[in-house]
XYZ file of C-alpha atoms in Angstrom:
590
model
C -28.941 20.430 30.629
C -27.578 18.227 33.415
C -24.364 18.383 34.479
C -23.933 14.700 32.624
C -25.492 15.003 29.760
C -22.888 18.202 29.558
C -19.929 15.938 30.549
C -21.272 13.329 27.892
C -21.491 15.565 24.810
C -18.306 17.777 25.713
C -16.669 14.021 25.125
C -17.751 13.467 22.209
C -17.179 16.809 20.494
C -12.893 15.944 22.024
C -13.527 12.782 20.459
C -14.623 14.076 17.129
C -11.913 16.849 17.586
C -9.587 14.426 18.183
C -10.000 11.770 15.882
C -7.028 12.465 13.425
C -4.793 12.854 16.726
C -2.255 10.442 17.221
C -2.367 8.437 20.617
C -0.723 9.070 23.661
C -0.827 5.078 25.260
C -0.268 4.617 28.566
C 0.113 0.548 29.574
C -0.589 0.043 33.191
C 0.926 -2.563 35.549
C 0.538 -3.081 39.098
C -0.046 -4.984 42.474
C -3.203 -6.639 43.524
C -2.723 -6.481 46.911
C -2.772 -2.870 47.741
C -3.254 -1.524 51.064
C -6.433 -0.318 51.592
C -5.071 2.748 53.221
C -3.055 3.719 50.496
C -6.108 3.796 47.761
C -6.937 7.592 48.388
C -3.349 8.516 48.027
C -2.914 6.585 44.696
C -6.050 7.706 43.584
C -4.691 11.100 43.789
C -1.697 10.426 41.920
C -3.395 8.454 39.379
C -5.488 11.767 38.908
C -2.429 14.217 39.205
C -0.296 12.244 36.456
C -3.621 12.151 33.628
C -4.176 15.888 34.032
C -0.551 16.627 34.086
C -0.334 14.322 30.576
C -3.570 15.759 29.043
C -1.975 19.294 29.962
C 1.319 18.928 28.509
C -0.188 16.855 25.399
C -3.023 19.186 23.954
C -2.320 17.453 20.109
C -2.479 14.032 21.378
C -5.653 11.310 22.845
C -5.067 9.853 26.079
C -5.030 6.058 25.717
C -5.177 3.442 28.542
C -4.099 -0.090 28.297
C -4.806 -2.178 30.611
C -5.498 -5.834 31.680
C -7.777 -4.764 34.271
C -6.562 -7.043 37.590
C -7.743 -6.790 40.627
C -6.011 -3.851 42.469
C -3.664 -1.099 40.519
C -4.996 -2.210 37.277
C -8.760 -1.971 38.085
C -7.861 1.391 40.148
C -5.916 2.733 36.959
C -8.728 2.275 34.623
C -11.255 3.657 36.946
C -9.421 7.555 37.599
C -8.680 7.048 33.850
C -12.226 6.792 32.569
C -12.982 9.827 34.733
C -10.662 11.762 32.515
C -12.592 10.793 29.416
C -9.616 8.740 28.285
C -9.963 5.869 26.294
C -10.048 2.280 27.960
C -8.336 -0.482 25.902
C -8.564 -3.908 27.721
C -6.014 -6.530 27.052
C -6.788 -9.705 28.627
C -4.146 -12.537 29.447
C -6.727 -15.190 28.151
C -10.307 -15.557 27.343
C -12.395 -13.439 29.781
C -14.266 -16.721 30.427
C -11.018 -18.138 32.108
C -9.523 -14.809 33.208
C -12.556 -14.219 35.376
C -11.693 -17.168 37.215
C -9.203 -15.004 38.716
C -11.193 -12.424 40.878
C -11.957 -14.384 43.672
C -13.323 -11.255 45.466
C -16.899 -10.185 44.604
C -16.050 -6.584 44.295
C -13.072 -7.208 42.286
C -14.779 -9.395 39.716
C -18.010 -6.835 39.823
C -15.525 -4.373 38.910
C -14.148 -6.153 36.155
C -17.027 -6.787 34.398
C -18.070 -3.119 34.379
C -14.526 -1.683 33.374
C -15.231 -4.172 29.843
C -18.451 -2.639 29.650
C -16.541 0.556 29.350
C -14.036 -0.270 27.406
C -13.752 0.678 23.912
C -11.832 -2.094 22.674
C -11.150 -5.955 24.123
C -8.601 -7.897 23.127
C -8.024 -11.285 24.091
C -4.222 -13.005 24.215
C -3.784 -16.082 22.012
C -2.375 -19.298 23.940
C 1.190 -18.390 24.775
C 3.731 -20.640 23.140
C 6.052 -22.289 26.161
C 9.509 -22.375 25.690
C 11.549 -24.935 25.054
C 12.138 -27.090 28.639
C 10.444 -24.595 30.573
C 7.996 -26.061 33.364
C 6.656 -22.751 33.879
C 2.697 -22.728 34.489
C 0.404 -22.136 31.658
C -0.962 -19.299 33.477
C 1.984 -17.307 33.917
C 3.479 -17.719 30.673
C -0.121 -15.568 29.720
C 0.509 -13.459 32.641
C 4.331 -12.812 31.046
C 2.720 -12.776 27.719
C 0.704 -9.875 28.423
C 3.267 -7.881 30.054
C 5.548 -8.088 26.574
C 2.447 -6.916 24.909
C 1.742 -3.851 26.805
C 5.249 -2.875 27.087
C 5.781 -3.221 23.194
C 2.289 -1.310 22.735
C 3.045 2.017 25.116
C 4.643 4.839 25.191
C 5.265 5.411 29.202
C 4.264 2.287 31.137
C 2.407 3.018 34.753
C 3.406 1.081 37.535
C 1.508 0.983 40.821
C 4.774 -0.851 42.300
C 6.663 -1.007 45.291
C 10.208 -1.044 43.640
C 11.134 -4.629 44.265
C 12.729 -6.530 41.925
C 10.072 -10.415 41.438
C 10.858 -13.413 40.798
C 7.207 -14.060 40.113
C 6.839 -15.007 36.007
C 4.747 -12.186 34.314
C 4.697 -9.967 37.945
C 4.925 -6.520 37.726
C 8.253 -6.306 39.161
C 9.260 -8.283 36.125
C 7.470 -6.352 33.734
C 9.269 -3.163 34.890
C 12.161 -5.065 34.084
C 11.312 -6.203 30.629
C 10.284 -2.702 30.253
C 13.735 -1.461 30.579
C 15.900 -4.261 29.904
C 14.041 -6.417 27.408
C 14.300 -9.141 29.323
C 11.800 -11.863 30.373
C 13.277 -14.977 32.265
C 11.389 -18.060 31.602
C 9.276 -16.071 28.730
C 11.461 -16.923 26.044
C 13.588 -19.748 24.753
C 16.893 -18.593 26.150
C 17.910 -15.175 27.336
C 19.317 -14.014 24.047
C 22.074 -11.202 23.426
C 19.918 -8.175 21.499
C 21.276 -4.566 21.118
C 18.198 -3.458 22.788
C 19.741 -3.950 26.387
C 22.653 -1.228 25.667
C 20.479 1.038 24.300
C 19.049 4.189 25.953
C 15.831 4.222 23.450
C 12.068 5.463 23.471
C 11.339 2.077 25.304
C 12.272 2.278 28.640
C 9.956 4.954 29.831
C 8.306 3.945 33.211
C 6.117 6.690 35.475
C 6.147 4.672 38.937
C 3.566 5.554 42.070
C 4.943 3.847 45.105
C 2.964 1.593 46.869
C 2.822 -0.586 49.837
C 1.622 -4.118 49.374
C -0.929 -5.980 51.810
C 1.504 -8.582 53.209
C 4.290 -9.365 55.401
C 7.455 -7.585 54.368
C 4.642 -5.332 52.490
C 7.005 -1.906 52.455
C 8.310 -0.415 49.614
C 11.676 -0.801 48.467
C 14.760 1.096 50.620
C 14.344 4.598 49.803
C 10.998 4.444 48.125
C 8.271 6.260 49.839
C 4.829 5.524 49.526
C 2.719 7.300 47.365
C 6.206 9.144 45.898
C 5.684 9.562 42.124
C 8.274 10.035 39.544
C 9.649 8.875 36.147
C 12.045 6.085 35.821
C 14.230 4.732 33.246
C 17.220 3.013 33.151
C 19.706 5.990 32.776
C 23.053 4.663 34.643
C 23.165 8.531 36.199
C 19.454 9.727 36.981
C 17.527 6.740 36.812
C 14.777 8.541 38.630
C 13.826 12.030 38.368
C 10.510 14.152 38.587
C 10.640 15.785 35.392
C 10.710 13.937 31.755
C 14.160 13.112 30.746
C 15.472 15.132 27.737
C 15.556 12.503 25.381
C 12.233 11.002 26.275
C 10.880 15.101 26.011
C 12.278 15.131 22.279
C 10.456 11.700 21.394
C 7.559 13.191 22.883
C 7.730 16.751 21.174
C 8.567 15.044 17.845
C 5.406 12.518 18.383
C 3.425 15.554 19.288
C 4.430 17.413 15.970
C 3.245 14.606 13.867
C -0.215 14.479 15.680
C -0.644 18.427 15.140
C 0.399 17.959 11.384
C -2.323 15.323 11.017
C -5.078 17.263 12.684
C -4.041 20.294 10.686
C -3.724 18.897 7.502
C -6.475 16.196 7.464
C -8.828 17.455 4.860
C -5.900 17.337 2.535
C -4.930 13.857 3.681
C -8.510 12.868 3.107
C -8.125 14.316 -0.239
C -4.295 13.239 -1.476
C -4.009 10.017 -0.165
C -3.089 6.683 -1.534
C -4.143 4.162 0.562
C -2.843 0.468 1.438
C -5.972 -1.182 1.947
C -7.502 -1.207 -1.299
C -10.648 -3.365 -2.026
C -8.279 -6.408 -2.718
C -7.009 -6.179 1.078
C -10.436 -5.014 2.454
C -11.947 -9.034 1.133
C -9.003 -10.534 3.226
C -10.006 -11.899 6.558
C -9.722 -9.470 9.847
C -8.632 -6.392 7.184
C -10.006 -4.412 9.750
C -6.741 -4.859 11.478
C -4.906 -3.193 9.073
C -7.242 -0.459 9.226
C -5.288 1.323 12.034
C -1.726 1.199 10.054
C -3.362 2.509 6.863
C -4.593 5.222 8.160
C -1.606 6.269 10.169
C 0.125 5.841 7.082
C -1.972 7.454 4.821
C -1.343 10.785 7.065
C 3.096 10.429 7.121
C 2.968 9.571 3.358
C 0.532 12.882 2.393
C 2.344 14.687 5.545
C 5.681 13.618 3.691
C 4.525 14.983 0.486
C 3.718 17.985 1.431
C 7.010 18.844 3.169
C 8.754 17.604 0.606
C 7.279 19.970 -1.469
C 8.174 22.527 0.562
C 11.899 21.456 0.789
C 12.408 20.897 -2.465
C 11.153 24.045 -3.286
C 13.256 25.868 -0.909
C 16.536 23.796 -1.587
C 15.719 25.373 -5.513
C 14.839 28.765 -4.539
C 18.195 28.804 -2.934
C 20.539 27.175 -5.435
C 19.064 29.776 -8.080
C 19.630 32.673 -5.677
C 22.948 31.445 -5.166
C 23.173 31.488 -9.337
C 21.814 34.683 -9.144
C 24.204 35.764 -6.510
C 27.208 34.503 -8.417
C 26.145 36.285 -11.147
C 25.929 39.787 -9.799
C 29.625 39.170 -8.302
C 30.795 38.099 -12.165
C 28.823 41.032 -13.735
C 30.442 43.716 -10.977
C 33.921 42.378 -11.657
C 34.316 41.363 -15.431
C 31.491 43.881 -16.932
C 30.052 46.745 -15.068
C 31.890 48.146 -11.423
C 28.688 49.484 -9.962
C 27.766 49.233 -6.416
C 24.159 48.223 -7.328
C 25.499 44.631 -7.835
C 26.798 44.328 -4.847
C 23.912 45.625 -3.225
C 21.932 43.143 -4.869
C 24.152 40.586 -4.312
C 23.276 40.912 -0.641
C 19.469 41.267 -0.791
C 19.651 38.097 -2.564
C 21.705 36.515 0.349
C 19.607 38.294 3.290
C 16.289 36.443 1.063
C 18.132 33.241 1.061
C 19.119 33.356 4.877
C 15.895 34.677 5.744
C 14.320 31.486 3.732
C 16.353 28.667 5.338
C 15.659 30.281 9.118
C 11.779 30.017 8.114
C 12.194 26.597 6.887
C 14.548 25.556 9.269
C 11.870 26.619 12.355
C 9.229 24.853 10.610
C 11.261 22.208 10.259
C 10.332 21.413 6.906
C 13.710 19.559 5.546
C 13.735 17.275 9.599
C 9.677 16.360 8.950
C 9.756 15.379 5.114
C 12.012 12.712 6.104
C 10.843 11.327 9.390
C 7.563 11.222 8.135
C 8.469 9.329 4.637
C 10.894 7.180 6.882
C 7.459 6.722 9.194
C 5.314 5.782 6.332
C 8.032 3.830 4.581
C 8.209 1.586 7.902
C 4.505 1.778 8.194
C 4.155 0.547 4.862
C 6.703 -2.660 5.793
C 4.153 -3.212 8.860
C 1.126 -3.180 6.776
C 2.227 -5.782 4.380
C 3.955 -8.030 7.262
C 0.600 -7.922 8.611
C -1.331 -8.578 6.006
C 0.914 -12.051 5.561
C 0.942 -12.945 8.665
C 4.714 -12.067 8.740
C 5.858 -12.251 12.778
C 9.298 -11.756 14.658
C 10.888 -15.095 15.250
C 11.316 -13.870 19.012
C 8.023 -13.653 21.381
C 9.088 -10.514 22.717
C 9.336 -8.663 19.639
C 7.133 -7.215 17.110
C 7.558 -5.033 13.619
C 8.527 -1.332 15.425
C 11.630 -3.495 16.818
C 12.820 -3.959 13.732
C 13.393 0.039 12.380
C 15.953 2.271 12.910
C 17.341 0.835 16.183
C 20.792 1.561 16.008
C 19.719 5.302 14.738
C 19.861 8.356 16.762
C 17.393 8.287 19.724
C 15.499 10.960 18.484
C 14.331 8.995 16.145
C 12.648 6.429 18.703
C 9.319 8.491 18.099
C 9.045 6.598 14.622
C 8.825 3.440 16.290
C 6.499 5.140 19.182
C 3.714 5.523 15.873
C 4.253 2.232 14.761
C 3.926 1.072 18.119
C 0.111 2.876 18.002
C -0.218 1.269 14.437
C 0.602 -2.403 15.045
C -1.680 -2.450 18.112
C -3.992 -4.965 16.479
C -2.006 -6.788 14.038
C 0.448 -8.134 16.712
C -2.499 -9.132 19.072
C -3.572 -12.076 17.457
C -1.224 -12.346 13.749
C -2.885 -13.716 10.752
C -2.702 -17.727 10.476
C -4.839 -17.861 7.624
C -2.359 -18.373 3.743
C -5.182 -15.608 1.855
C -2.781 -12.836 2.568
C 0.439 -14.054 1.238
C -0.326 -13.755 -2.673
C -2.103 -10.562 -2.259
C 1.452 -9.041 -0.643
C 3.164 -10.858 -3.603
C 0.834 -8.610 -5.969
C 0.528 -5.321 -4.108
C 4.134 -5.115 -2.797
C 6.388 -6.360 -4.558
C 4.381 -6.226 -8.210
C 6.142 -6.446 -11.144
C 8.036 -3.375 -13.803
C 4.952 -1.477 -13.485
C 3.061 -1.934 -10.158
C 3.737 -2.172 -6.510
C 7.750 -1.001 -5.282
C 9.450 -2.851 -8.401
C 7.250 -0.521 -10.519
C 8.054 2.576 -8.169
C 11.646 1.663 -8.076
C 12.413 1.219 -11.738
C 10.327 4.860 -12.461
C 12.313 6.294 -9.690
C 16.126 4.721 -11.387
C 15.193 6.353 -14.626
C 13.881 9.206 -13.591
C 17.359 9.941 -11.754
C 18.959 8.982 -14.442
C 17.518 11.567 -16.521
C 18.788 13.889 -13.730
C 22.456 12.903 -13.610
C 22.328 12.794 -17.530
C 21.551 16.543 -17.101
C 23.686 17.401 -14.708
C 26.944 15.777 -16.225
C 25.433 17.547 -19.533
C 25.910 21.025 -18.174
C 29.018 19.967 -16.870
C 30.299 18.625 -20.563
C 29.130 22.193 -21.777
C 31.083 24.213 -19.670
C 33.880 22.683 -19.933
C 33.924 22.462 -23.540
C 32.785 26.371 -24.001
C 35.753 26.914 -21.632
C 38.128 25.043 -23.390
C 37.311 27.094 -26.876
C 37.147 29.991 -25.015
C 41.000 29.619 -23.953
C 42.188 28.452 -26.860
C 40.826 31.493 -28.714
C 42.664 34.082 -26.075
C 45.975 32.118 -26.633
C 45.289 31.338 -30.241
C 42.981 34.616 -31.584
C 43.748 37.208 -29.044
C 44.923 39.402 -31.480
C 41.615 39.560 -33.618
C 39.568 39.565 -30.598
C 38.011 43.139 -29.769
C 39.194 43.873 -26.408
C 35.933 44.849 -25.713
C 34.880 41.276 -26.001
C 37.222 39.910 -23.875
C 35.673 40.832 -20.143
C 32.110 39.673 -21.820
C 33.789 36.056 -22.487
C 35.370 35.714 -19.459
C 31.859 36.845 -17.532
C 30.119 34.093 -19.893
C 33.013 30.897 -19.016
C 32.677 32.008 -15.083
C 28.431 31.771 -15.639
C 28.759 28.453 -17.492
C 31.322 26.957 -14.601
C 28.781 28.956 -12.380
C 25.328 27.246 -13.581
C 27.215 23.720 -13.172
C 28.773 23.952 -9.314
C 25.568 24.945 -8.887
C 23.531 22.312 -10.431
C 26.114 20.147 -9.183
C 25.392 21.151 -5.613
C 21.749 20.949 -5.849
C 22.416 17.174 -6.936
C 24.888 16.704 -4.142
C 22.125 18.065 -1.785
C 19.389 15.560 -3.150
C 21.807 12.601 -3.294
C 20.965 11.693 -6.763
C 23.833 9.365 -7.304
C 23.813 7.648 -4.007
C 19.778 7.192 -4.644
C 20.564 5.569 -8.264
C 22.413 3.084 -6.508
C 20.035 2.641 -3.366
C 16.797 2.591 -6.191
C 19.011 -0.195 -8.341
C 19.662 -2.503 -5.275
C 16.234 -1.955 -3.924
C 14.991 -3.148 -7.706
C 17.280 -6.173 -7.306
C 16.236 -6.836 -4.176
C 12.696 -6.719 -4.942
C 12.982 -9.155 -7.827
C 14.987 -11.495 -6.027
C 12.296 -11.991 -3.333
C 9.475 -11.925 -6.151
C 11.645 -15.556 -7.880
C 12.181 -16.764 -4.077
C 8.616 -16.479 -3.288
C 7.414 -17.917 -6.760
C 9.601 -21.315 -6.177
C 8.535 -21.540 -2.509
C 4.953 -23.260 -1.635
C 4.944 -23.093 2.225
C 3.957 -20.562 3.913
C 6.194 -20.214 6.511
C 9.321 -20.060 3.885
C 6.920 -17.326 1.773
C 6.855 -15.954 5.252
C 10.411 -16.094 6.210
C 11.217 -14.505 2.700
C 8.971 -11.765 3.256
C 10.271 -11.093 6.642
C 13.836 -11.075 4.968
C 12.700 -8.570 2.491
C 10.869 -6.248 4.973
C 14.174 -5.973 7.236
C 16.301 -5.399 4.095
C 13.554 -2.684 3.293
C 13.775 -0.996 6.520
C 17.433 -1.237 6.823
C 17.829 0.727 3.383
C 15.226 3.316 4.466
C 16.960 3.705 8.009
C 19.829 4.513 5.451
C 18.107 6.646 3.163
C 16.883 9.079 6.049
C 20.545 9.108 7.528
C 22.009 9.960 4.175
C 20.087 13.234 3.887
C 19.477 14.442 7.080
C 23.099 16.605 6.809
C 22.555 17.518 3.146
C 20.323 21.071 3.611
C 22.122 24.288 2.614
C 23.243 26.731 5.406
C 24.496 30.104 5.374
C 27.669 29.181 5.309
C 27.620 26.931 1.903
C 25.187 29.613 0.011
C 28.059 32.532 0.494
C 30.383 30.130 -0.909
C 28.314 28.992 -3.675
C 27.364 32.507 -4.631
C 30.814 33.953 -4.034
């Protein structure tokens, strides 16, 4: 067998490996007008940085967008496709009028076979021009495609000399938007957004220096060429040549997921509920939302199954902790021998020995990131299956979830990113997918999330009824157990009297205990989360029946998909402190 035919089928076996991996996507930006000098050197470091990220990313497939200029772009692509890594072409415009651009031969030849080789092609729609801006049609694409592939990555590339441009859509200003969010003459005005105080997932850039072929064509002061290094806006270390700490969290966290998914994908295949039923799958371009019901398909069975796990452990403990309390009651009130006590701490040693396996598995921190992922994933889905867009050209679903969160949590909107990659390319104009949201999200008292909602009130309802049940018994069996010693004492056998005491301290027992397994799973706070979600639900299913255009059905639905992800950015916080440590179980048991 030839060396390429080997080469060929060893890609295809990663590929197939692979498939249930999450994407690694790199967005590439860079000047035309390198020096011809230089092109070894960045070829090098092109080919240094995709081994380094296929090394350090085993779980994860390399993905590389691009818009395929002449220059860094087309150079980019070319060392990426000789690491087997995917090619995903995003042109400014048609490719029609974008080839209009290559004026050289060679650049243009090269274009044409880099979209041979690509293994998707998108093409922009028109860019809408903001208000008073004389800014040529052509850049405004230019700037419109820079947004894109910054919202769409997870480290952005530049081939860039470190100069700040003035030049609408240049790479210098894509850097920029990169970290700052900003795009002069892009949008309507230059509006205030949390987004440039943040230190979030978003402002990961992996610069190569280069030199540019024109007059003042050095690098920035300081910058060498062919010097390589990450770049973010951190005011203290913007620039360093390992991955900052919080960007190496995102990453490990991102990684996790991908390695769950790969692991567990015969089960997913298996257990999961998808979005796109046949009802979506008639609705124009529902291969769009292909991509975000898959992704979500894998958090919402991933969630599942480390929920299972959670829950199961959080129970496990809270009885041991019964048991526990038990053994300390019987050795005091009833029978003095050391083989309580002894049990009493082989049931704590089990219980601490349980919470370090689940806490290095991680089981309580991945049940809700991934139900918080496919919550927001589910929000996407639907947004895109209305057509539902941000009222800002700059920003897209993943912008909307869990911003003002701990960074750690950027990595949820790093998978969305992946998932709304051809959704937000060219939204839905067409009205078909408004009604069929109305039906499959919101439903009614049986279907869609008013249907899951009002199950999930009374089922927690049932719950709390138990809970404050057990907590009605003991007290009452302690109350009639008091009154007897003060009233009955003297007709009581004393030999009944440590027995009754042991029985009122396992009745108070049983309900601090079943009152802190209920504290642990929130179940009041989630009766009134699940009752305002239910109102909020119906409300948007009577707004959206009295509206008849689309873009108020639209605006309403964007309304209720915010409100949605606001709640579940709430939800996670809520329970991300509420596991049981060592600490609580000896007090519970004791």
């Amino acid at each position: 067998m030839s060396a390429d035919n080997n080469n060929a089928m060893c890609a295809t076996i990663r590929r197939m490996t692979n498939r249930d991996a999450l994407p690694l996507v790199i967005a590439v930006t860079g000047h035309r007008d390198l020096v011809a000098d230089e092109l070894p050197g960045l070829h090098a470091a092109l080919d240094q940085f995709f081994t380094r990220m296929r090394a350090e990313h085993p779980h994860r497939r390399l993905r590389l967008l691009t818009g395929l200029a002449a220059g860094g772009d087309q150079l980019a692509a070319e060392v990426a496709l000789s690491h087997d890594i995917a090619l995903f072409a995003v042109l400014p415009m048609s490719r029609e009028q974008y080839a209009a651009d290559f004026v050289a031969e060679t650049s243009q030849s090269s274009f044409h076979s880099l979209l041979a080789s690509a293994e998707q092609v998108i093409e922009l729609p028109p860019a809408r021009r903001p208000a008073g801006s004389d800014a040529n049609q052509r850049d405004l694409q230019y700037a419109q495609l820079g947004v894109f592939l910054c919202a769409h990555c997870h480290i952005l590339l530049a081939l860039w000399d470190g100069k700040p441009g003035d030049h609408l859509g240049g790479t210098g200003q894509v850097v920029r938007f990169h970290h700052d969010d900003v795009m002069p003459g892009y949008e309507d005005r230059l509006a205030a957004r949390q987004q440039m105080l943040i230190d979030d997932e978003s402002d990961l850039v992996y610069q190569i220096v280069c030199s540019r072929d024109r007059d003042d064509g050095t690098p920035a002061d300081g910058l060498k060429p062919m010097s390589a290094g990450w770049y973010t806006k951190d005011a203290e270390i913007p620039r360093s040549q390992t991955l900052p700490v919080q960007h190496r969290q995102i990453f490990a966290r991102s990684d996790a997921f991908s390695a769950d998914a790969m692991q567990h994908a015969e089960v997913i295949s298996t257990r999961c509920y998808p979005l796109l039923d046949d009802e979506a799958r008639s609705l124009p371009q529902s291969d769009r939302l292909a991509v975000i019901d898959r992704l979500f398909c894998q958090a919402d069975v991933l969630a599942m199954l480390f929920q299972k796990k959670t829950l199961l452990a959080t129970r496990v403990l809270h009885i041991a902790a019964f048991l526990m309390g038990l053994c300390f009651l019987i050795y005091a009130d009833l029978f003095a021998a050391r083989g309580w006590l002894i049990t009493f701490l082989v049931l704590f040693a089990f219980s601490s020995a349980l919470q370090t396996l689940g806490r290095r598995a991680e089981w309580h921190r991945k049940y809700l990131d991934y139900r918080a992922l496919a919550e927001g994933l589910r929000v996407q889905f639907y947004w895109a299956a209305a057509g539902v867009t941000h009222e800002s050209a700059t920003h897209f679903p993943h912008d909307n979830f869990l911003q003002m969160q701990d960074p750690e949590l950027g990595w949820i909107r790093n998978v969305m990113r992946v998932a709304g990659f051809d959704s937000d390319s060219r939204p839905r104009q067409d009205t078909s997918g408004i009604d069929y949201v109305r039906r499959a999200w919101i439903g009614d008292s049986e279907s869609g999330q008013l249907g899951y909602f009002a199950r999930g009130t009374r089922l927690r309802r049932q719950q709390q009824r138990l809970t404050q049940g057990l907590g009605k018994l003991s007290l009452i069996v302690s109350v009639v157990l008091v009154a007897v010693f003060i009233f009955a004492a003297a007709h009581i056998p004393e030999a009944w009297n440590d027995p009754m005491l042991a029985l009122m301290g396992a009745l108070l027992l049983a309900y601090a205990i079943r009152e802190g397994y209920a504290y642990a799973l929130a179940e009041s706070e989630l009766i009134k989360q699940f009752r305002f979600m239910t109102r909020l639900y119906n409300n948007s299913r009577h707004r959206l029946s009295d509206a008849c255009d689309p873009g108020e059905q639209r605006q309403i639905l964007w309304a209720l998909g915010k409100s949605a992800l606001d709640e579940h950015g709430e939800w996670l916080m809520l329970h991300r402190n509420r596991s049981v440590d060592d600490a609580e179980l000896w007090r519970m048991g004791g």
